[in-house]
Tab-separated table of C-alpha atoms and ligand atoms in Angstrom:
chain	number	residue	atom	x	y	z
A	161	MET	CA	5.925	15.908	14.735
A	162	SER	CA	6.571	12.368	16.035
A	163	ASP	CA	10.122	11.837	17.274
A	164	ASP	CA	10.912	8.846	15.104
A	165	ALA	CA	14.650	9.269	15.610
A	166	ALA	CA	14.214	8.734	19.390
A	167	LEU	CA	11.960	5.785	18.841
A	168	LEU	CA	14.572	4.237	16.500
A	169	GLU	CA	17.275	4.638	19.056
A	170	ARG	CA	15.127	3.026	21.753
A	171	ARG	CA	14.434	0.196	19.366
A	172	PHE	CA	18.113	-0.233	18.588
A	173	ARG	CA	18.889	-0.369	22.326
A	174	VAL	CA	16.203	-2.898	23.243
A	175	MET	CA	15.823	-4.983	20.088
A	176	GLY	CA	19.320	-4.746	18.553
A	177	ARG	CA	20.631	-2.809	15.567
A	178	ASN	CA	20.097	-5.639	13.155
A	179	ALA	CA	16.422	-6.443	13.526
A	180	PRO	CA	15.225	-5.826	9.968
A	181	LEU	CA	13.542	-2.433	9.177
A	182	PHE	CA	12.367	-1.243	5.756
A	183	TYR	CA	13.639	2.043	4.102
A	184	ASP	CA	16.476	4.406	4.705
A	185	ARG	CA	14.012	6.416	6.794
A	186	PRO	CA	11.843	3.833	8.577
A	187	VAL	CA	8.166	4.415	8.579
A	188	HIS	CA	6.362	4.655	11.919
A	189	LEU	CA	2.915	3.348	11.335
A	190	VAL	CA	0.041	3.740	13.695
A	191	ARG	CA	-3.040	2.574	11.816
A	192	GLY	CA	-4.369	1.012	8.616
A	193	HIS	CA	-7.561	0.611	6.667
A	194	GLY	CA	-8.039	-1.293	3.452
A	195	VAL	CA	-4.931	-0.571	1.313
A	196	TRP	CA	-3.879	2.462	3.278
A	197	VAL	CA	-1.672	2.874	6.267
A	198	GLU	CA	-1.069	6.053	8.259
A	199	ASP	CA	2.086	7.213	10.098
A	200	ALA	CA	2.338	8.864	13.453
A	201	ASP	CA	2.150	12.324	11.753
A	202	GLY	CA	-1.014	11.469	9.970
A	203	ARG	CA	0.646	10.947	6.593
A	204	ARG	CA	-1.092	8.273	4.486
A	205	TYR	CA	0.731	5.615	2.397
A	206	LEU	CA	-0.658	3.353	-0.252
A	207	ASP	CA	0.363	-0.199	0.807
A	208	VAL	CA	1.609	-2.100	-2.268
A	209	TYR	CA	3.697	-4.480	-0.233
A	210	ASN	CA	1.798	-6.284	2.458
A	211	ASN	CA	0.132	-9.652	1.954
A	212	VAL	CA	-0.418	-10.303	5.633
A	213	PRO	CA	-3.459	-7.943	5.809
A	214	HIS	CA	-4.726	-10.025	2.923
A	215	VAL	CA	-8.274	-8.787	2.769
A	216	GLY	CA	-7.305	-5.227	3.744
A	217	HIS	CA	-5.856	-3.668	6.921
A	218	CYS	CA	-8.231	-4.001	9.869
A	219	HIS	CA	-11.114	-5.430	7.657
A	220	PRO	CA	-14.225	-4.923	9.939
A	221	HIS	CA	-15.535	-8.439	9.330
A	222	VAL	CA	-12.309	-9.958	10.491
A	223	VAL	CA	-11.913	-7.583	13.413
A	224	GLU	CA	-15.421	-8.311	14.544
A	225	ALA	CA	-14.960	-12.129	14.219
A	226	ILE	CA	-11.744	-11.945	16.306
A	227	ALA	CA	-13.337	-9.620	18.855
A	228	ARG	CA	-16.468	-11.738	19.213
A	229	GLN	CA	-14.556	-14.956	19.713
A	230	ALA	CA	-12.018	-13.400	22.018
A	231	ALA	CA	-14.970	-12.193	24.198
A	232	THR	CA	-16.435	-15.667	24.188
A	233	LEU	CA	-13.750	-18.279	24.626
A	234	ASN	CA	-10.036	-18.755	23.780
A	235	LEU	CA	-7.784	-21.554	24.973
A	236	HIS	CA	-5.393	-24.151	23.643
A	237	THR	CA	-6.498	-26.790	21.099
A	238	ARG	CA	-7.254	-29.948	23.150
A	239	TYR	CA	-10.945	-29.416	23.418
A	240	LEU	CA	-13.779	-29.862	20.915
A	241	HIS	CA	-14.676	-26.603	19.209
A	242	GLU	CA	-17.252	-26.122	16.396
A	243	THR	CA	-15.465	-23.201	14.695
A	244	VAL	CA	-12.104	-24.906	14.629
A	245	VAL	CA	-13.566	-28.031	13.009
A	246	ALA	CA	-15.795	-26.074	10.539
A	247	TYR	CA	-12.825	-23.957	9.505
A	248	ALA	CA	-10.654	-27.053	8.828
A	249	GLU	CA	-13.539	-28.494	6.700
A	250	ARG	CA	-14.067	-25.271	4.778
A	251	LEU	CA	-10.264	-24.744	4.139
A	252	THR	CA	-9.552	-28.361	3.124
A	253	ALA	CA	-12.536	-28.213	0.690
A	254	THR	CA	-10.573	-25.745	-1.418
A	255	PHE	CA	-7.893	-28.351	-2.136
A	256	ALA	CA	-7.979	-31.264	-4.617
A	257	GLU	CA	-8.012	-34.824	-3.312
A	258	PRO	CA	-6.164	-36.344	-1.478
A	259	LEU	CA	-5.341	-33.096	0.422
A	260	ASP	CA	-8.268	-33.463	2.945
A	261	ALA	CA	-6.927	-32.706	6.455
A	262	ALA	CA	-5.337	-29.808	8.285
A	263	VAL	CA	-2.944	-29.213	11.144
A	264	PHE	CA	-2.852	-25.641	12.396
A	265	THR	CA	0.187	-23.808	13.492
A	266	CYS	CA	1.176	-20.174	14.249
A	267	SER	CA	3.713	-19.433	11.496
A	268	GLY	CA	5.017	-20.416	8.051
A	269	THR	CA	8.145	-21.679	9.803
A	270	GLU	CA	6.213	-24.053	12.007
A	271	SER	CA	4.196	-25.194	8.987
A	272	ASN	CA	7.307	-25.984	6.896
A	273	GLU	CA	9.005	-27.613	9.875
A	274	LEU	CA	6.019	-29.880	10.398
A	275	ALA	CA	5.767	-30.612	6.630
A	276	LEU	CA	9.434	-31.720	6.642
A	277	ARG	CA	8.744	-34.009	9.579
A	278	LEU	CA	5.728	-35.484	7.719
A	279	ALA	CA	7.706	-36.013	4.524
A	280	ARG	CA	10.581	-37.635	6.411
A	281	TYR	CA	8.143	-39.840	8.250
A	282	ARG	CA	6.328	-40.949	5.122
A	283	SER	CA	9.478	-41.442	2.900
A	284	GLY	CA	11.837	-42.773	5.413
A	285	GLY	CA	14.441	-40.469	3.905
A	286	ARG	CA	16.176	-37.301	5.146
A	287	GLY	CA	17.231	-35.534	1.956
A	288	ILE	CA	15.766	-32.145	1.164
A	289	ILE	CA	15.926	-30.174	-2.089
A	290	VAL	CA	15.278	-26.440	-2.154
A	291	SER	CA	15.774	-23.770	-4.730
A	292	ASP	CA	19.149	-21.930	-4.683
A	293	PHE	CA	17.553	-18.602	-3.753
A	294	SER	CA	14.819	-19.443	-1.198
A	295	TYR	CA	13.648	-18.878	2.324
A	296	HIS	CA	11.100	-21.119	4.095
A	297	GLY	CA	11.535	-20.187	7.775
A	298	ASN	CA	13.666	-19.486	10.768
A	299	SER	CA	13.892	-22.821	12.654
A	300	GLU	CA	17.303	-24.543	12.840
A	301	THR	CA	16.561	-26.861	9.884
A	302	LEU	CA	14.931	-24.177	7.781
A	303	ALA	CA	17.584	-21.582	8.577
A	304	ALA	CA	20.236	-24.107	7.491
A	305	VAL	CA	18.560	-24.598	4.079
A	306	THR	CA	18.043	-20.889	3.497
A	307	THR	CA	19.784	-19.911	0.316
A	308	CYS	CA	18.652	-16.301	-0.315
A	309	PHE	CA	20.497	-14.523	2.471
A	310	PRO	CA	23.481	-15.370	4.709
A	311	VAL	CA	22.971	-17.605	7.750
A	312	PRO	CA	25.631	-18.827	10.265
A	313	GLU	CA	24.394	-22.441	10.016
A	314	PRO	CA	26.358	-24.548	7.505
A	315	PHE	CA	24.268	-25.788	4.496
A	316	PRO	CA	23.381	-29.414	5.694
A	317	VAL	CA	24.853	-32.521	4.197
A	318	PHE	CA	21.264	-33.782	3.835
A	319	ALA	CA	20.215	-30.865	1.563
A	320	ARG	CA	20.768	-29.821	-2.048
A	321	LYS	CA	19.969	-26.615	-3.791
A	322	VAL	CA	18.858	-26.212	-7.424
A	323	PRO	CA	18.538	-23.091	-9.570
A	324	VAL	CA	15.005	-22.364	-10.850
A	325	PRO	CA	14.753	-21.182	-14.403
A	326	ASP	CA	14.163	-17.501	-15.035
A	327	PRO	CA	13.088	-17.167	-18.706
A	328	TYR	CA	14.262	-13.511	-18.721
A	329	ARG	CA	17.865	-14.409	-17.981
A	330	ASP	CA	18.152	-18.173	-18.811
A	331	ARG	CA	16.298	-18.508	-22.103
A	332	GLN	CA	19.375	-18.171	-24.331
A	333	GLY	CA	17.568	-19.680	-27.272
A	334	ARG	CA	15.898	-22.405	-25.253
A	335	ASP	CA	12.198	-22.960	-25.610
A	336	ASP	CA	9.911	-23.670	-22.559
A	337	GLY	CA	10.391	-27.487	-22.928
A	338	ALA	CA	14.174	-27.105	-22.752
A	339	LEU	CA	14.025	-24.722	-19.759
A	340	GLY	CA	11.785	-27.317	-17.985
A	341	ASP	CA	14.204	-30.125	-18.860
A	342	LEU	CA	17.062	-28.135	-17.455
A	343	PHE	CA	15.332	-27.709	-14.077
A	344	ALA	CA	14.341	-31.397	-14.097
A	345	ALA	CA	18.040	-32.372	-14.868
A	346	LYS	CA	19.106	-30.317	-11.855
A	347	ILE	CA	16.600	-32.089	-9.604
A	348	ALA	CA	17.794	-35.477	-10.960
A	349	GLU	CA	21.354	-34.501	-10.289
A	350	ALA	CA	20.448	-33.500	-6.682
A	351	VAL	CA	18.708	-36.794	-6.071
A	352	ARG	CA	21.738	-38.759	-7.402
A	353	SER	CA	24.157	-36.700	-5.283
A	354	LEU	CA	22.180	-37.364	-2.126
A	355	LYS	CA	21.861	-41.087	-2.946
A	356	ALA	CA	25.632	-41.232	-3.525
A	357	GLU	CA	26.089	-40.140	0.124
A	358	GLY	CA	23.554	-42.714	1.351
A	359	ILE	CA	20.813	-40.056	1.926
A	360	PRO	CA	17.398	-41.040	0.458
A	361	LEU	CA	15.218	-38.183	-0.614
A	362	ALA	CA	12.445	-36.948	1.857
A	363	ALA	CA	11.221	-33.863	0.071
A	364	LEU	CA	11.408	-31.221	-2.653
A	365	LEU	CA	10.377	-27.974	-0.847
A	366	ILE	CA	9.477	-25.080	-3.124
A	367	ASP	CA	7.103	-22.133	-3.573
A	368	THR	CA	5.750	-22.605	-7.091
A	369	LEU	CA	5.523	-18.845	-7.599
A	370	PHE	CA	9.202	-18.534	-6.528
A	371	ALA	CA	8.418	-15.285	-4.772
A	372	ASN	CA	11.748	-14.853	-2.959
A	373	GLU	CA	13.587	-15.951	-6.101
A	374	GLY	CA	12.114	-12.870	-7.815
A	375	LEU	CA	8.946	-14.080	-9.366
A	376	PRO	CA	10.307	-15.538	-12.617
A	377	GLU	CA	7.654	-16.109	-15.232
A	378	PRO	CA	6.625	-19.814	-14.790
A	379	VAL	CA	7.741	-22.241	-17.458
A	380	PRO	CA	4.772	-24.468	-18.429
A	381	GLY	CA	5.130	-28.029	-17.280
A	382	TYR	CA	8.331	-27.693	-15.350
A	383	VAL	CA	6.943	-28.404	-11.922
A	384	ALA	CA	5.376	-31.653	-13.202
A	385	LYS	CA	8.651	-32.833	-14.640
A	386	ALA	CA	10.525	-32.140	-11.447
A	387	VAL	CA	7.886	-33.738	-9.160
A	388	ALA	CA	7.859	-36.889	-11.304
A	389	ILE	CA	11.622	-37.360	-10.462
A	390	VAL	CA	10.986	-36.572	-6.808
A	391	HIS	CA	8.255	-39.235	-6.613
A	392	GLU	CA	10.320	-41.801	-8.409
A	393	ALA	CA	13.062	-41.257	-5.789
A	394	GLY	CA	10.481	-41.820	-3.041
A	395	GLY	CA	10.306	-38.183	-1.977
A	396	GLN	CA	7.379	-35.956	-1.199
A	397	PHE	CA	6.519	-32.681	-2.933
A	398	ILE	CA	5.969	-29.955	-0.320
A	399	CYS	CA	4.448	-26.812	-1.788
A	400	ASP	CA	5.019	-23.642	0.269
A	401	GLU	CA	1.932	-21.453	-0.267
A	402	VAL	CA	2.928	-18.853	2.358
A	403	GLN	CA	3.104	-16.184	-0.317
A	404	ALA	CA	1.292	-17.634	-3.270
A	405	GLY	CA	-1.860	-18.855	-1.482
A	406	PHE	CA	-5.393	-17.620	-0.748
A	407	GLY	CA	-6.016	-16.379	-4.311
A	408	ARG	CA	-3.086	-14.098	-4.613
A	409	THR	CA	-2.488	-14.971	-8.370
A	410	GLY	CA	-6.172	-14.380	-9.169
A	411	ASP	CA	-6.318	-17.488	-11.329
A	412	ALA	CA	-6.693	-19.967	-8.559
A	413	MET	CA	-7.007	-20.166	-4.817
A	414	TRP	CA	-3.615	-21.905	-4.590
A	415	GLY	CA	-0.373	-21.067	-6.492
A	416	HIS	CA	0.264	-24.844	-7.161
A	417	GLN	CA	-3.050	-25.108	-9.016
A	418	LEU	CA	-1.570	-23.060	-11.837
A	419	SER	CA	1.118	-25.737	-12.294
A	420	GLY	CA	-1.467	-28.459	-12.647
A	421	VAL	CA	0.420	-30.595	-10.026
A	422	THR	CA	-1.261	-31.507	-6.736
A	423	PRO	CA	1.430	-31.526	-3.954
A	424	ASP	CA	1.745	-34.160	-1.410
A	425	ILE	CA	1.859	-31.593	1.405
A	426	VAL	CA	0.957	-27.891	1.369
A	427	THR	CA	2.085	-25.231	3.882
A	428	LEU	CA	0.225	-22.044	4.600
A	429	GLY	CA	0.906	-18.906	6.551
A	430	LYS	CA	1.005	-15.115	6.186
A	431	PRO	CA	-2.400	-14.108	4.759
A	432	MET	CA	-4.364	-16.815	6.508
A	433	GLY	CA	-5.520	-14.809	9.561
A	434	ASN	CA	-5.155	-11.232	8.039
A	435	GLY	CA	-2.417	-10.568	10.559
A	436	HIS	CA	-3.595	-12.842	13.329
A	437	PRO	CA	-0.840	-15.540	13.728
A	438	LEU	CA	-2.549	-18.403	12.004
A	439	ALA	CA	-0.778	-20.901	9.685
A	440	GLY	CA	-1.095	-24.559	8.844
A	441	VAL	CA	-0.319	-27.764	6.934
A	442	ILE	CA	-2.656	-29.445	4.539
A	443	ALA	CA	-1.985	-33.158	3.819
A	444	PRO	CA	-3.889	-36.420	3.296
A	445	ALA	CA	-5.810	-37.468	6.443
A	446	GLU	CA	-4.240	-40.867	6.265
A	447	LEU	CA	-0.694	-39.310	6.599
A	448	ILE	CA	-1.751	-36.982	9.402
A	449	ASP	CA	-3.397	-39.882	11.218
A	450	SER	CA	-0.478	-42.152	10.909
A	451	PHE	CA	2.133	-39.477	11.830
A	452	GLY	CA	-0.113	-38.569	14.774
A	453	LYS	CA	0.131	-42.098	16.166
A	454	ALA	CA	3.855	-42.107	15.863
A	455	ALA	CA	4.482	-38.549	17.202
A	456	THR	CA	2.004	-36.589	19.250
A	457	TYR	CA	2.028	-33.139	17.575
A	458	PHE	CA	0.654	-30.487	19.836
A	459	ASN	CA	0.751	-26.813	19.165
A	460	THR	CA	-0.630	-24.813	22.069
A	461	PHE	CA	-1.783	-21.722	20.064
A	462	GLY	CA	-2.093	-23.206	16.573
A	463	GLY	CA	-5.688	-22.976	15.398
A	464	ASN	CA	-7.237	-21.902	18.714
A	465	PRO	CA	-10.840	-20.650	18.498
A	466	VAL	CA	-9.909	-17.005	17.906
A	467	SER	CA	-7.481	-17.950	15.194
A	468	ALA	CA	-10.097	-20.211	13.559
A	469	ALA	CA	-12.617	-17.292	13.729
A	470	ALA	CA	-10.078	-15.063	12.035
A	471	GLY	CA	-9.346	-17.656	9.347
A	472	MET	CA	-13.054	-18.239	8.675
A	473	ALA	CA	-13.687	-14.494	8.330
A	474	VAL	CA	-10.820	-14.150	5.816
A	475	LEU	CA	-12.414	-16.875	3.679
A	476	ASP	CA	-15.806	-15.114	4.021
A	477	VAL	CA	-14.298	-11.827	2.704
A	478	ILE	CA	-12.395	-13.534	-0.172
A	479	GLU	CA	-15.712	-15.019	-1.283
A	480	ASP	CA	-18.124	-12.207	-0.540
A	481	GLU	CA	-15.984	-9.490	-2.096
A	482	GLY	CA	-14.932	-11.605	-5.094
A	483	LEU	CA	-11.255	-11.094	-4.268
A	484	LEU	CA	-9.887	-13.664	-6.747
A	485	GLU	CA	-11.627	-11.956	-9.627
A	486	ASN	CA	-10.484	-8.538	-8.243
A	487	SER	CA	-6.878	-9.905	-8.139
A	488	ARG	CA	-7.155	-11.133	-11.718
A	489	ARG	CA	-8.747	-7.951	-13.057
A	490	VAL	CA	-6.720	-5.344	-11.200
A	491	GLY	CA	-3.525	-7.423	-11.614
A	492	ALA	CA	-3.972	-7.431	-15.453
A	493	HIS	CA	-4.526	-3.594	-15.261
A	494	VAL	CA	-1.304	-3.087	-13.351
A	495	ARG	CA	0.660	-5.342	-15.571
A	496	ALA	CA	-0.430	-3.507	-18.673
A	497	GLY	CA	0.470	-0.240	-17.052
A	498	LEU	CA	3.902	-1.573	-15.991
A	499	GLU	CA	4.500	-2.776	-19.582
A	500	ARG	CA	3.710	0.761	-20.809
A	501	LEU	CA	6.278	2.152	-18.368
A	502	MET	CA	8.827	-0.401	-19.595
A	503	ALA	CA	8.338	0.847	-23.174
A	504	ARG	CA	9.334	4.375	-21.930
A	505	TYR	CA	12.028	3.642	-19.392
A	506	PRO	CA	15.005	1.478	-20.546
A	507	ILE	CA	15.951	0.788	-17.016
A	508	ILE	CA	12.936	-1.549	-16.698
A	509	GLY	CA	14.241	-4.738	-18.202
A	510	ASN	CA	11.264	-7.008	-17.514
A	511	VAL	CA	7.803	-7.046	-16.120
A	512	ARG	CA	6.617	-10.133	-14.352
A	513	GLY	CA	3.940	-11.521	-12.022
A	514	ARG	CA	0.251	-12.426	-12.115
A	515	GLY	CA	-2.783	-11.372	-10.056
A	516	LEU	CA	-1.855	-8.988	-7.348
A	517	PHE	CA	1.859	-9.995	-7.204
A	518	PHE	CA	4.029	-8.324	-9.669
A	519	GLY	CA	7.632	-7.063	-10.135
A	520	ILE	CA	9.749	-5.038	-12.516
A	521	GLU	CA	13.367	-5.782	-13.047
A	522	ILE	CA	15.703	-2.756	-12.857
A	523	ILE	CA	18.757	-2.968	-15.065
A	524	ALA	CA	21.698	-0.779	-15.931
A	525	ASP	CA	21.897	-1.683	-19.567
A	526	ALA	CA	19.470	-3.506	-21.773
A	527	GLY	CA	21.949	-5.430	-23.822
A	528	GLU	CA	23.678	-7.165	-20.958
A	529	LYS	CA	20.672	-7.022	-18.657
A	530	THR	CA	23.072	-5.930	-15.910
A	531	PRO	CA	21.050	-5.773	-12.606
A	532	ASP	CA	21.083	-2.437	-10.864
A	533	PRO	CA	20.389	-3.091	-7.140
A	534	ALA	CA	21.588	0.439	-6.023
A	535	LEU	CA	19.107	2.078	-8.355
A	536	THR	CA	16.342	-0.318	-7.244
A	537	LYS	CA	17.014	0.533	-3.647
A	538	ARG	CA	16.913	4.265	-4.490
A	539	LEU	CA	13.597	3.739	-6.249
A	540	VAL	CA	12.111	1.932	-3.265
A	541	ASN	CA	13.078	4.872	-1.032
A	542	MET	CA	11.799	7.412	-3.579
A	543	MET	CA	8.430	5.661	-3.645
A	544	ARG	CA	8.245	5.663	0.104
A	545	ASP	CA	8.968	9.378	0.083
A	546	ARG	CA	6.110	9.765	-2.381
A	547	GLY	CA	3.681	7.828	-0.178
A	548	VAL	CA	3.783	4.358	-1.783
A	549	LEU	CA	5.150	1.327	0.149
A	550	LEU	CA	6.867	-1.415	-1.777
A	551	SER	CA	10.140	-3.355	-1.544
A	552	ARG	CA	12.671	-5.388	-3.619
A	553	ILE	CA	13.427	-9.041	-4.170
A	554	GLY	CA	15.403	-11.436	-6.286
A	555	ARG	CA	18.849	-12.903	-6.668
A	556	TYR	CA	20.309	-9.447	-7.570
A	557	ASP	CA	18.016	-7.424	-5.275
A	558	ASN	CA	16.903	-5.538	-8.366
A	559	ILE	CA	13.265	-6.443	-8.658
A	560	LEU	CA	10.612	-4.099	-7.228
A	561	LYS	CA	8.269	-6.276	-5.249
A	562	MET	CA	4.575	-5.252	-5.368
A	563	ARG	CA	1.974	-7.350	-3.518
A	564	PRO	CA	-0.764	-5.232	-2.075
A	565	PRO	CA	-3.703	-6.333	0.019
A	566	MET	CA	-6.293	-8.095	-2.245
A	567	VAL	CA	-8.794	-5.204	-2.045
A	568	PHE	CA	-6.476	-3.079	-4.298
A	569	THR	CA	-8.629	-1.260	-6.826
A	570	THR	CA	-7.904	0.029	-10.370
A	571	ALA	CA	-7.874	3.586	-8.849
A	572	ASP	CA	-5.143	2.393	-6.390
A	573	ALA	CA	-3.347	0.776	-9.333
A	574	ASP	CA	-3.417	4.074	-11.233
A	575	LEU	CA	-2.001	5.869	-8.295
A	576	LEU	CA	0.785	3.322	-8.004
A	577	LEU	CA	1.568	3.603	-11.729
A	578	ALA	CA	1.498	7.388	-11.776
A	579	THR	CA	3.742	7.569	-8.708
A	580	LEU	CA	6.173	5.037	-10.237
A	581	ASP	CA	6.215	7.083	-13.474
A	582	ASN	CA	6.997	10.265	-11.378
A	583	ALA	CA	9.841	8.482	-9.528
A	584	LEU	CA	11.305	6.954	-12.641
A	585	ALA	CA	11.200	10.378	-14.358
A	586	ALA	CA	12.962	11.984	-11.374
A	587	LEU	CA	15.871	9.438	-11.373
B	892	PLP	C1	7.849	-18.489	1.118
B	892	PLP	C2	7.955	-18.362	2.594
B	892	PLP	N1	7.770	-19.437	3.397
B	892	PLP	C3	7.859	-19.393	4.780
B	892	PLP	C4	8.092	-18.160	5.351
B	892	PLP	C5	8.223	-18.170	6.879
B	892	PLP	O1	7.010	-17.694	7.406
B	892	PLP	P1	6.968	-17.089	8.954
B	892	PLP	O2	7.734	-15.805	8.957
B	892	PLP	O3	5.512	-17.007	9.221
B	892	PLP	O4	7.635	-18.179	9.840
B	892	PLP	C6	8.180	-17.008	4.599
B	892	PLP	C7	8.462	-15.772	5.319
B	892	PLP	O5	8.760	-14.732	4.667
B	892	PLP	C8	8.151	-17.152	3.196
B	892	PLP	O6	8.297	-16.050	2.430
């Protein structure tokens, strides 16, 4: 038996007691393949949480591409390199005009930080609007505008937070149009309040799936209404695709494409290199050119030849294995199964999500929809003990978060549903 308790103590000593770790009994993983990971004692877990190994843990095509390029050449990004340019061309071709140029970075944080600089440069403003339960990164500015967990930095005078509508909780007789108007009114109020303090708007920074917010069902048309107000105020719409991107929803390559609105700037991260640290910003070439003249942006590791090879291989697998279609098909299967569970277990108040990103809201009583975070936490740990990895999200920490690698099959889905059924029955 592996001595996980001793490893945990060593980790506490050398990495601190508060470096985040999942589960009451942390899992000590040693290898992975497809949608499966294995712990130090050889126990297998179905991975229903991780979007970083987007096309599956250790996908051989990605591993081979990384190994081949690492054995050929790797260095910083101030030389010409065919794969780096070809990757930028192929990636930008998946976006609508005028999003036709890329800057590569190493993390979602760096991407959002650069996007804010671009937005501030283009708009001449400093104001930022984010949702009131969001996370976009760990730099000083992004930490300060974090609203979904505590940070020591004060919320900045140049920022405003707005609640995003959650039809499950906020409907209260309102139709979709009224919910969208409510969000738009909050954005307009934020713009006015910034202006009143002499702070012109630079950007609205949101993830259009609202993953950290708890994946509320999208209200048709509400992004368009909000973005019209942002543009009128001279601001830029930055869409954070760190969680929603690369076909996760099954219906489109990019989350924002479901809203019908083309952002001014898009940020990418997590799934882009299947675990290799590759991230980026997509924006109009004219903006990137002009910003590049005013401020030399250099990122030593961002988009190096090995990263570009990893990114290219991820796009190959998404295409070759039809992973958007898989996400749509298997996602619909899971959702139907979750709805069947909801009909049997009153503690499931709501099922949400699309493609291979779904959640169920755990409540203490159906009438009041009282969130039950303690039960949700128990369920997450019970699933871990039954060999299925997932987590929880949302304003009340009561939404089971399920977002497996994109090679998740209907057989994997059936195992997830049966295990969930078993855990719910045991509660
Ligand atoms: C929506 C979103 N944006 C940005 C980030 C930051 O990405 P990174 O951890 O790569 O800096 C995260 C990380 O969880 C995220 O969920």
